[in-house]
XYZ file of C-alpha atoms in Angstrom:
489
model
C 0.149 0.311 -0.106
C 2.562 2.040 0.419
C 3.548 2.293 -2.924
C 0.195 3.862 -3.698
C 0.549 6.470 -1.084
C 1.128 10.317 -1.963
C 4.447 11.459 -0.573
C 3.849 14.752 1.930
C 6.354 17.926 2.440
C 8.484 17.723 5.243
C 7.407 19.717 8.285
C 8.995 23.076 8.273
C 9.119 23.303 4.320
C 6.738 25.843 3.263
C 6.320 25.268 -0.531
C 6.450 27.531 -3.209
C 2.838 29.681 -3.412
C 1.143 30.264 -6.314
C 1.251 33.463 -7.895
C -2.090 33.832 -9.654
C -3.497 37.415 -10.792
C -7.201 38.234 -9.341
C -9.892 37.112 -12.069
C -11.185 40.814 -12.789
C -15.046 39.699 -13.506
C -14.931 37.377 -10.765
C -13.582 39.619 -7.910
C -16.975 42.643 -9.392
C -19.253 39.261 -9.164
C -18.153 38.634 -5.902
C -17.666 42.703 -4.377
C -20.258 44.135 -5.899
C -17.706 46.763 -6.493
C -16.120 47.688 -10.116
C -11.868 48.889 -9.613
C -11.690 52.106 -11.467
C -9.029 50.254 -13.394
C -11.092 48.041 -14.338
C -13.609 50.552 -15.912
C -10.933 52.009 -17.321
C -10.110 48.847 -19.396
C -13.749 47.618 -20.625
C -13.964 51.862 -21.353
C -13.242 51.272 -24.677
C -15.567 49.301 -25.547
C -18.282 51.115 -24.130
C -17.124 54.472 -26.292
C -16.860 52.304 -29.264
C -21.149 50.680 -28.872
C -22.505 53.962 -28.752
C -24.076 54.685 -31.980
C -27.040 56.784 -33.268
C -30.522 54.570 -32.510
C -33.555 57.122 -32.861
C -33.935 61.192 -33.999
C -37.023 62.408 -32.751
C -38.023 65.960 -34.320
C -39.031 69.534 -32.752
C -43.153 69.446 -32.558
C -44.634 72.125 -34.510
C -47.468 72.793 -31.862
C -47.389 74.156 -28.460
C -49.089 70.928 -25.739
C -52.620 70.735 -26.164
C -52.984 73.690 -28.344
C -53.402 74.088 -31.697
C -50.863 77.294 -31.807
C -47.550 76.716 -33.966
C -44.762 76.609 -31.471
C -42.209 79.256 -32.095
C -39.283 76.805 -32.792
C -40.781 75.965 -36.063
C -42.182 79.468 -37.153
C -37.980 80.331 -36.545
C -37.106 77.412 -38.190
C -38.971 76.882 -41.509
C -41.032 80.067 -42.248
C -38.976 83.132 -41.890
C -36.310 81.683 -43.497
C -35.024 78.654 -45.688
C -31.965 77.048 -45.256
C -31.117 76.009 -48.715
C -31.839 78.805 -50.169
C -29.732 81.012 -47.388
C -25.918 81.948 -48.397
C -23.728 79.964 -46.067
C -22.634 83.054 -43.743
C -26.281 83.794 -42.952
C -26.677 80.512 -42.705
C -24.515 80.180 -40.242
C -26.203 82.842 -38.050
C -29.130 81.423 -38.394
C -27.946 78.181 -36.434
C -26.425 80.393 -33.555
C -30.179 81.464 -33.232
C -31.983 78.051 -33.410
C -31.781 74.666 -31.794
C -31.454 73.440 -28.823
C -29.331 75.227 -26.009
C -29.582 72.849 -23.538
C -30.425 69.636 -21.917
C -30.684 67.766 -18.422
C -32.065 65.121 -16.728
C -33.417 64.664 -13.414
C -31.460 63.026 -10.839
C -33.755 59.640 -11.568
C -33.160 60.004 -15.269
C -37.166 59.711 -15.791
C -37.665 63.393 -17.491
C -35.416 65.107 -19.854
C -36.021 68.570 -19.676
C -34.665 70.922 -23.404
C -34.867 74.242 -24.013
C -34.466 75.936 -27.354
C -33.027 80.173 -28.676
C -36.179 81.166 -30.391
C -37.751 79.957 -27.014
C -39.300 76.574 -26.202
C -39.364 74.453 -22.917
C -39.941 70.662 -23.676
C -40.109 68.035 -21.037
C -39.973 64.625 -22.093
C -40.867 60.732 -20.162
C -37.175 59.227 -20.824
C -38.599 56.134 -20.815
C -41.481 56.808 -23.580
C -38.754 58.559 -25.706
C -36.500 54.883 -25.412
C -38.937 52.706 -26.744
C -39.734 54.709 -29.644
C -36.501 54.190 -30.797
C -36.505 50.381 -31.277
C -37.728 50.933 -34.674
C -41.383 50.808 -34.163
C -40.602 54.448 -35.659
C -38.904 57.157 -34.679
C -41.795 60.099 -34.871
C -42.629 61.142 -31.542
C -46.520 60.987 -29.884
C -47.733 64.479 -28.659
C -49.142 62.514 -25.818
C -45.768 61.176 -24.438
C -44.612 65.117 -23.872
C -45.340 66.193 -20.428
C -44.520 69.448 -21.326
C -44.365 71.992 -24.600
C -44.576 75.516 -23.807
C -43.410 78.730 -24.468
C -40.843 81.085 -22.646
C -39.080 83.808 -23.435
C -36.718 84.253 -26.612
C -32.998 83.210 -26.192
C -33.633 80.779 -23.681
C -29.798 79.511 -22.864
C -30.380 77.302 -19.869
C -32.631 74.169 -18.035
C -32.161 73.261 -14.734
C -33.548 70.837 -12.457
C -34.650 71.663 -8.765
C -32.389 68.989 -7.305
C -34.499 69.322 -3.848
C -37.890 69.028 -6.026
C -37.482 66.606 -9.057
C -41.033 67.977 -10.196
C -39.571 71.698 -11.044
C -37.386 72.638 -13.230
C -35.570 76.347 -14.060
C -34.742 78.347 -17.108
C -33.177 81.602 -18.266
C -32.706 83.612 -20.961
C -29.882 85.248 -22.812
C -32.112 88.591 -23.071
C -34.346 88.564 -19.813
C -33.096 89.321 -16.352
C -35.867 86.806 -15.291
C -35.711 83.323 -14.191
C -38.598 81.155 -14.854
C -39.419 78.426 -12.354
C -42.361 75.978 -13.585
C -43.708 72.791 -11.669
C -44.362 69.991 -14.780
C -47.051 68.781 -11.865
C -49.231 71.784 -13.352
C -49.325 71.191 -17.483
C -49.667 75.453 -17.548
C -47.164 77.661 -19.795
C -47.106 80.066 -16.812
C -44.852 79.641 -14.271
C -45.087 78.711 -10.565
C -42.823 81.365 -9.432
C -40.730 84.103 -11.248
C -37.149 85.266 -10.193
C -36.606 88.983 -10.690
C -33.094 90.868 -10.886
C -32.966 94.762 -9.594
C -33.174 97.178 -12.955
C -29.549 98.549 -13.595
C -29.614 102.227 -15.081
C -26.919 103.321 -17.152
C -25.095 106.890 -17.425
C -28.106 108.109 -19.524
C -30.605 106.584 -17.117
C -32.377 104.534 -19.100
C -32.154 100.471 -17.553
C -29.857 97.832 -19.132
C -31.371 94.381 -19.817
C -28.968 91.976 -18.269
C -29.468 88.273 -19.460
C -29.086 85.075 -17.752
C -26.366 82.777 -19.099
C -26.389 80.167 -17.179
C -28.130 79.113 -13.618
C -27.575 75.979 -10.562
C -29.460 75.471 -7.844
C -28.321 74.202 -4.301
C -29.523 70.765 -2.378
C -31.390 72.872 0.140
C -34.592 73.621 -1.914
C -34.376 77.953 -1.116
C -30.829 79.591 -2.913
C -30.912 79.775 -6.564
C -27.721 81.384 -8.636
C -27.598 82.252 -12.421
C -24.829 84.067 -13.872
C -25.358 87.336 -15.862
C -24.009 88.616 -19.150
C -21.860 91.181 -17.084
C -19.829 89.341 -15.119
C -21.756 88.557 -12.057
C -23.879 85.878 -10.065
C -27.418 87.186 -8.857
C -28.263 84.666 -5.606
C -31.705 84.145 -4.226
C -33.159 82.841 -1.355
C -36.540 81.619 -2.297
C -38.302 81.782 1.478
C -37.578 85.608 1.391
C -37.772 87.466 -1.591
C -38.322 87.262 -5.599
C -35.168 89.477 -5.674
C -31.731 88.457 -5.231
C -30.300 88.877 -1.340
C -26.278 88.513 -2.617
C -24.374 87.710 -5.219
C -20.920 87.188 -6.573
C -18.902 89.507 -8.813
C -15.611 88.869 -10.962
C -14.601 92.167 -10.949
C -14.516 92.628 -15.130
C -17.028 93.717 -17.616
C -16.537 90.151 -19.482
C -19.975 87.631 -19.360
C -20.081 84.464 -17.636
C -20.770 81.454 -19.886
C -21.707 78.880 -17.808
C -21.484 77.905 -13.631
C -21.120 75.104 -11.881
C -21.655 74.309 -7.566
C -20.127 71.313 -5.869
C -20.527 69.081 -3.337
C -18.274 71.771 -0.861
C -20.668 74.970 -1.578
C -17.957 76.154 -3.947
C -19.265 78.040 -7.238
C -17.091 77.672 -10.305
C -17.823 79.858 -13.029
C -16.407 80.359 -16.891
C -16.405 83.903 -18.793
C -15.904 84.589 -22.415
C -12.332 85.631 -22.053
C -11.268 82.347 -20.911
C -10.973 82.815 -16.961
C -12.227 80.663 -14.527
C -13.243 81.877 -11.043
C -13.824 80.157 -8.098
C -15.942 81.237 -5.087
C -17.094 79.962 -1.299
C -20.303 80.517 -0.547
C -19.689 79.627 3.072
C -17.817 82.608 4.185
C -13.569 83.334 3.505
C -11.728 85.754 2.511
C -13.690 88.895 0.739
C -17.282 87.810 1.803
C -18.512 90.552 1.722
C -16.743 93.092 -0.728
C -19.212 96.071 -1.450
C -22.542 96.735 -0.864
C -25.041 97.872 -4.276
C -28.618 97.638 -3.645
C -28.970 95.903 -0.705
C -27.278 93.019 -2.126
C -23.824 91.628 -0.487
C -21.421 91.129 -3.511
C -18.387 88.737 -2.795
C -15.373 88.021 -4.552
C -13.289 85.459 -5.875
C -10.934 82.891 -3.526
C -9.367 82.521 -6.695
C -9.248 82.524 -10.572
C -7.074 81.059 -13.019
C -6.316 82.231 -17.205
C -7.054 78.704 -19.121
C -4.212 79.992 -21.669
C -1.641 80.138 -19.177
C -2.034 77.178 -18.462
C -2.346 75.880 -21.913
C 0.813 77.131 -22.474
C 2.653 75.326 -19.835
C 2.188 72.035 -21.990
C 5.187 71.942 -23.734
C 4.106 69.478 -26.547
C 1.006 71.984 -27.165
C 2.942 75.336 -27.513
C 5.142 74.142 -29.631
C 2.694 73.399 -32.372
C 0.392 76.057 -31.557
C -0.137 79.721 -31.096
C -2.606 79.853 -28.061
C -4.391 82.519 -27.128
C -7.494 83.467 -24.817
C -10.203 81.812 -25.896
C -13.888 81.435 -24.758
C -14.976 78.854 -22.455
C -18.195 77.898 -23.792
C -19.260 75.471 -21.273
C -17.757 74.005 -18.227
C -18.982 70.600 -15.826
C -17.276 69.090 -13.189
C -16.723 65.142 -13.378
C -19.296 62.876 -11.432
C -16.867 59.637 -10.718
C -13.933 62.095 -10.249
C -15.119 65.853 -7.945
C -11.606 66.865 -8.498
C -11.962 66.994 -12.355
C -13.500 70.089 -14.263
C -14.237 69.603 -18.077
C -14.067 72.762 -19.770
C -14.846 73.188 -23.629
C -13.665 76.330 -25.984
C -15.412 77.802 -29.097
C -12.698 76.770 -31.570
C -13.801 72.888 -30.612
C -11.140 72.258 -27.670
C -12.075 70.525 -24.907
C -10.006 69.531 -21.586
C -9.504 68.760 -17.777
C -8.735 71.289 -15.160
C -7.541 69.712 -12.410
C -8.736 71.474 -8.926
C -6.537 70.156 -6.428
C -3.518 72.454 -7.945
C -5.138 73.974 -10.954
C -3.207 72.449 -14.018
C -4.706 71.267 -17.115
C -4.241 67.829 -16.847
C -6.217 66.465 -19.897
C -6.408 68.599 -23.185
C -8.279 67.089 -26.695
C -7.567 69.218 -30.091
C -9.559 68.299 -33.517
C -8.081 69.841 -36.572
C -9.985 73.787 -37.155
C -12.701 73.254 -39.701
C -10.756 75.129 -42.158
C -8.498 72.575 -42.779
C -11.503 70.465 -44.787
C -10.342 70.932 -48.172
C -14.297 69.885 -48.826
C -15.775 73.079 -47.924
C -15.105 76.239 -49.434
C -16.814 78.111 -46.857
C -15.981 77.506 -42.813
C -19.146 77.111 -41.586
C -19.756 78.902 -38.047
C -20.406 76.471 -35.617
C -22.725 77.376 -32.811
C -22.164 77.562 -29.125
C -21.985 73.779 -27.292
C -22.602 72.378 -24.598
C -20.608 69.099 -23.119
C -21.346 65.881 -20.534
C -19.830 63.661 -18.641
C -21.161 59.769 -18.529
C -21.806 59.220 -14.827
C -19.008 56.181 -14.857
C -15.733 56.206 -16.567
C -14.173 59.600 -17.001
C -15.470 59.548 -20.178
C -16.450 63.092 -21.824
C -19.189 63.850 -24.704
C -19.010 66.780 -26.556
C -20.410 67.835 -30.128
C -17.883 68.281 -33.023
C -17.268 72.040 -34.532
C -17.352 71.264 -38.004
C -18.979 67.839 -38.966
C -22.247 65.785 -37.544
C -21.496 63.492 -34.907
C -20.417 63.532 -30.875
C -16.759 63.051 -29.952
C -16.354 60.702 -26.729
C -12.777 61.922 -25.032
C -11.423 59.465 -22.358
C -10.394 61.657 -19.449
C -10.031 59.136 -17.068
C -8.046 60.581 -14.248
C -4.128 59.045 -15.027
C -1.080 58.801 -17.332
C -2.705 55.987 -19.387
C -5.844 58.248 -20.843
C -4.635 59.143 -24.294
C -5.708 62.839 -23.515
C -3.579 62.982 -20.559
C -0.758 65.776 -20.951
C 1.846 63.320 -19.852
C 1.191 60.177 -21.712
C 3.985 58.102 -23.053
C 3.141 55.966 -26.322
C 6.503 53.937 -24.960
C 5.068 53.315 -21.166
C 1.866 51.401 -22.440
C 1.505 47.932 -24.307
C 1.066 47.394 -28.121
C -2.948 46.030 -27.437
C -3.157 49.428 -24.945
C -2.225 51.897 -27.708
C -5.188 50.398 -29.857
C -8.179 50.091 -27.895
C -7.687 53.218 -25.658
C -8.540 55.691 -27.460
C -11.216 58.598 -28.499
C -14.049 57.981 -30.436
C -16.046 59.917 -32.988
C -19.563 58.810 -33.223
C -21.471 60.085 -36.591
C -24.852 61.590 -36.049
C -27.056 62.934 -38.345
C -27.326 66.560 -37.103
C -25.566 69.116 -36.186
C -24.530 69.148 -31.935
C -25.185 72.054 -30.217
C -25.996 70.312 -26.733
C -25.820 67.560 -24.572
C -27.125 65.324 -21.980
C -26.172 62.015 -20.175
C -28.520 59.459 -18.386
C -27.601 59.432 -14.789
C -28.086 55.844 -14.338
C -28.099 54.204 -17.832
C -25.393 56.398 -19.680
C -27.451 57.281 -22.373
C -26.726 60.032 -24.250
C -29.562 63.028 -25.548
C -28.162 65.106 -28.375
C -29.929 68.702 -29.227
C -28.908 70.242 -32.754
C -29.296 72.906 -34.820
C -32.608 71.662 -35.873
C -34.050 71.371 -32.828
C -34.740 67.757 -32.918
C -33.172 65.582 -30.659
C -30.863 62.848 -31.254
C -30.385 59.461 -29.034
C -27.083 57.751 -29.066
C -26.667 54.391 -27.072
C -25.811 50.628 -27.899
C -27.860 49.213 -30.496
C -30.596 46.934 -30.340
C -30.938 43.292 -31.019
C -33.823 41.976 -31.870
C -33.931 37.828 -30.816
C -36.903 35.369 -31.414
C -38.542 33.391 -29.302
C -38.310 29.396 -29.824
C -42.187 28.819 -29.030
C -43.773 31.746 -31.223
C -42.798 34.406 -33.909
C -42.685 37.679 -31.424
C -39.620 39.608 -31.781
C -37.843 40.576 -28.253
C -36.080 44.039 -28.760
C -33.524 43.886 -26.246
C -30.529 46.408 -25.943
C -27.036 45.365 -25.528
C -26.218 47.953 -22.548
C -29.427 46.243 -20.934
C -28.591 42.862 -21.580
């Protein structure tokens, strides 16, 4: 029997341990958590899976009314795009189209505004179901809200403390309109106004608002104007602003963000980024004007100066101050501030050291030899995907959307310290930015907070849904077709 026995290692001799790398997929299934590097590894597959799955034209009538909407009138009746010269067509693009989009916190509703002055609220599930091939023309009954607002509408936000309230502003109006989607009415439930400004001739100056932000306490509303100031309302006190923030400059603000630490971040037409702290601090009340306490910024950053510090970029281009069209805080990495410039450049400002960590510089439109006339590109607003640190922004010259890898590590192809020699060949092949062709020129986009579906607004005021393609599977027992999204499978 001894010859069949398996010899055992003597006591005191430790067998050499077998080292194996962790199987990432099983680790995710066991712990329920995804490692950030694992998310970055699978991000290229996600980026390449995006494509246009549905297009929804803007409806020509208001909700429960027979009158045509202002967007439809401005789009088709005053001008015929094909008959206009190219320059005038470019100007027309800047006054038409979707100017802003936003999902609510749960991704149930999608709000959008157009420059001619239409506010529309869609139910996301209805739009998504219509994109499965059964018909992309939207049913009027599926719209929760489609009402006229002021012309030049430029921003729309959901109230984080009350998901039934949607807020919008205009570049040519000094009012903030608050609507409750529970009441199907064209009249706002509340209107916040800015105190009139009088010039040296004694006439009032109209100061429009470029962007808005709302706090989680259901009380404070912030709106940035075209003269470089931010008004702050306390809805519990009055419909007039109680305080404000100033840049001490005459350049208008284009976009603002309110982070989780009660810091306000604002971008300007002159290429500056300002930061204020609502909790107080240095220069918390710099001066008083019309019973409003205006606070100066804690710090400011000139973006062109930060870009000039990137050696390879400075050697290839002449970097000048440019308008910052939009800024967005990365929901999966709070110290990353994404920005988009009017020339099509996009990047990330690291809020820890105030340095540009990522940059994407697409070729300018005039390099395209097929176009005899340089098109006038409308302003664009970008959006972050909820995970993976992917930045979605419309193209300046082509009908499509850029998906940019802005992962906070040097392995990102957009990182300023990215080194090809330190990455394996297969990584170079898969980790790269992706361009998604679309049927329209994108002006703004929003990302679903849960499943990452992208909805883009175009210059023709239509909505385009970008997600994974649908798969049709035939049942075993009958001929019924079940539609399934790759993203949900």
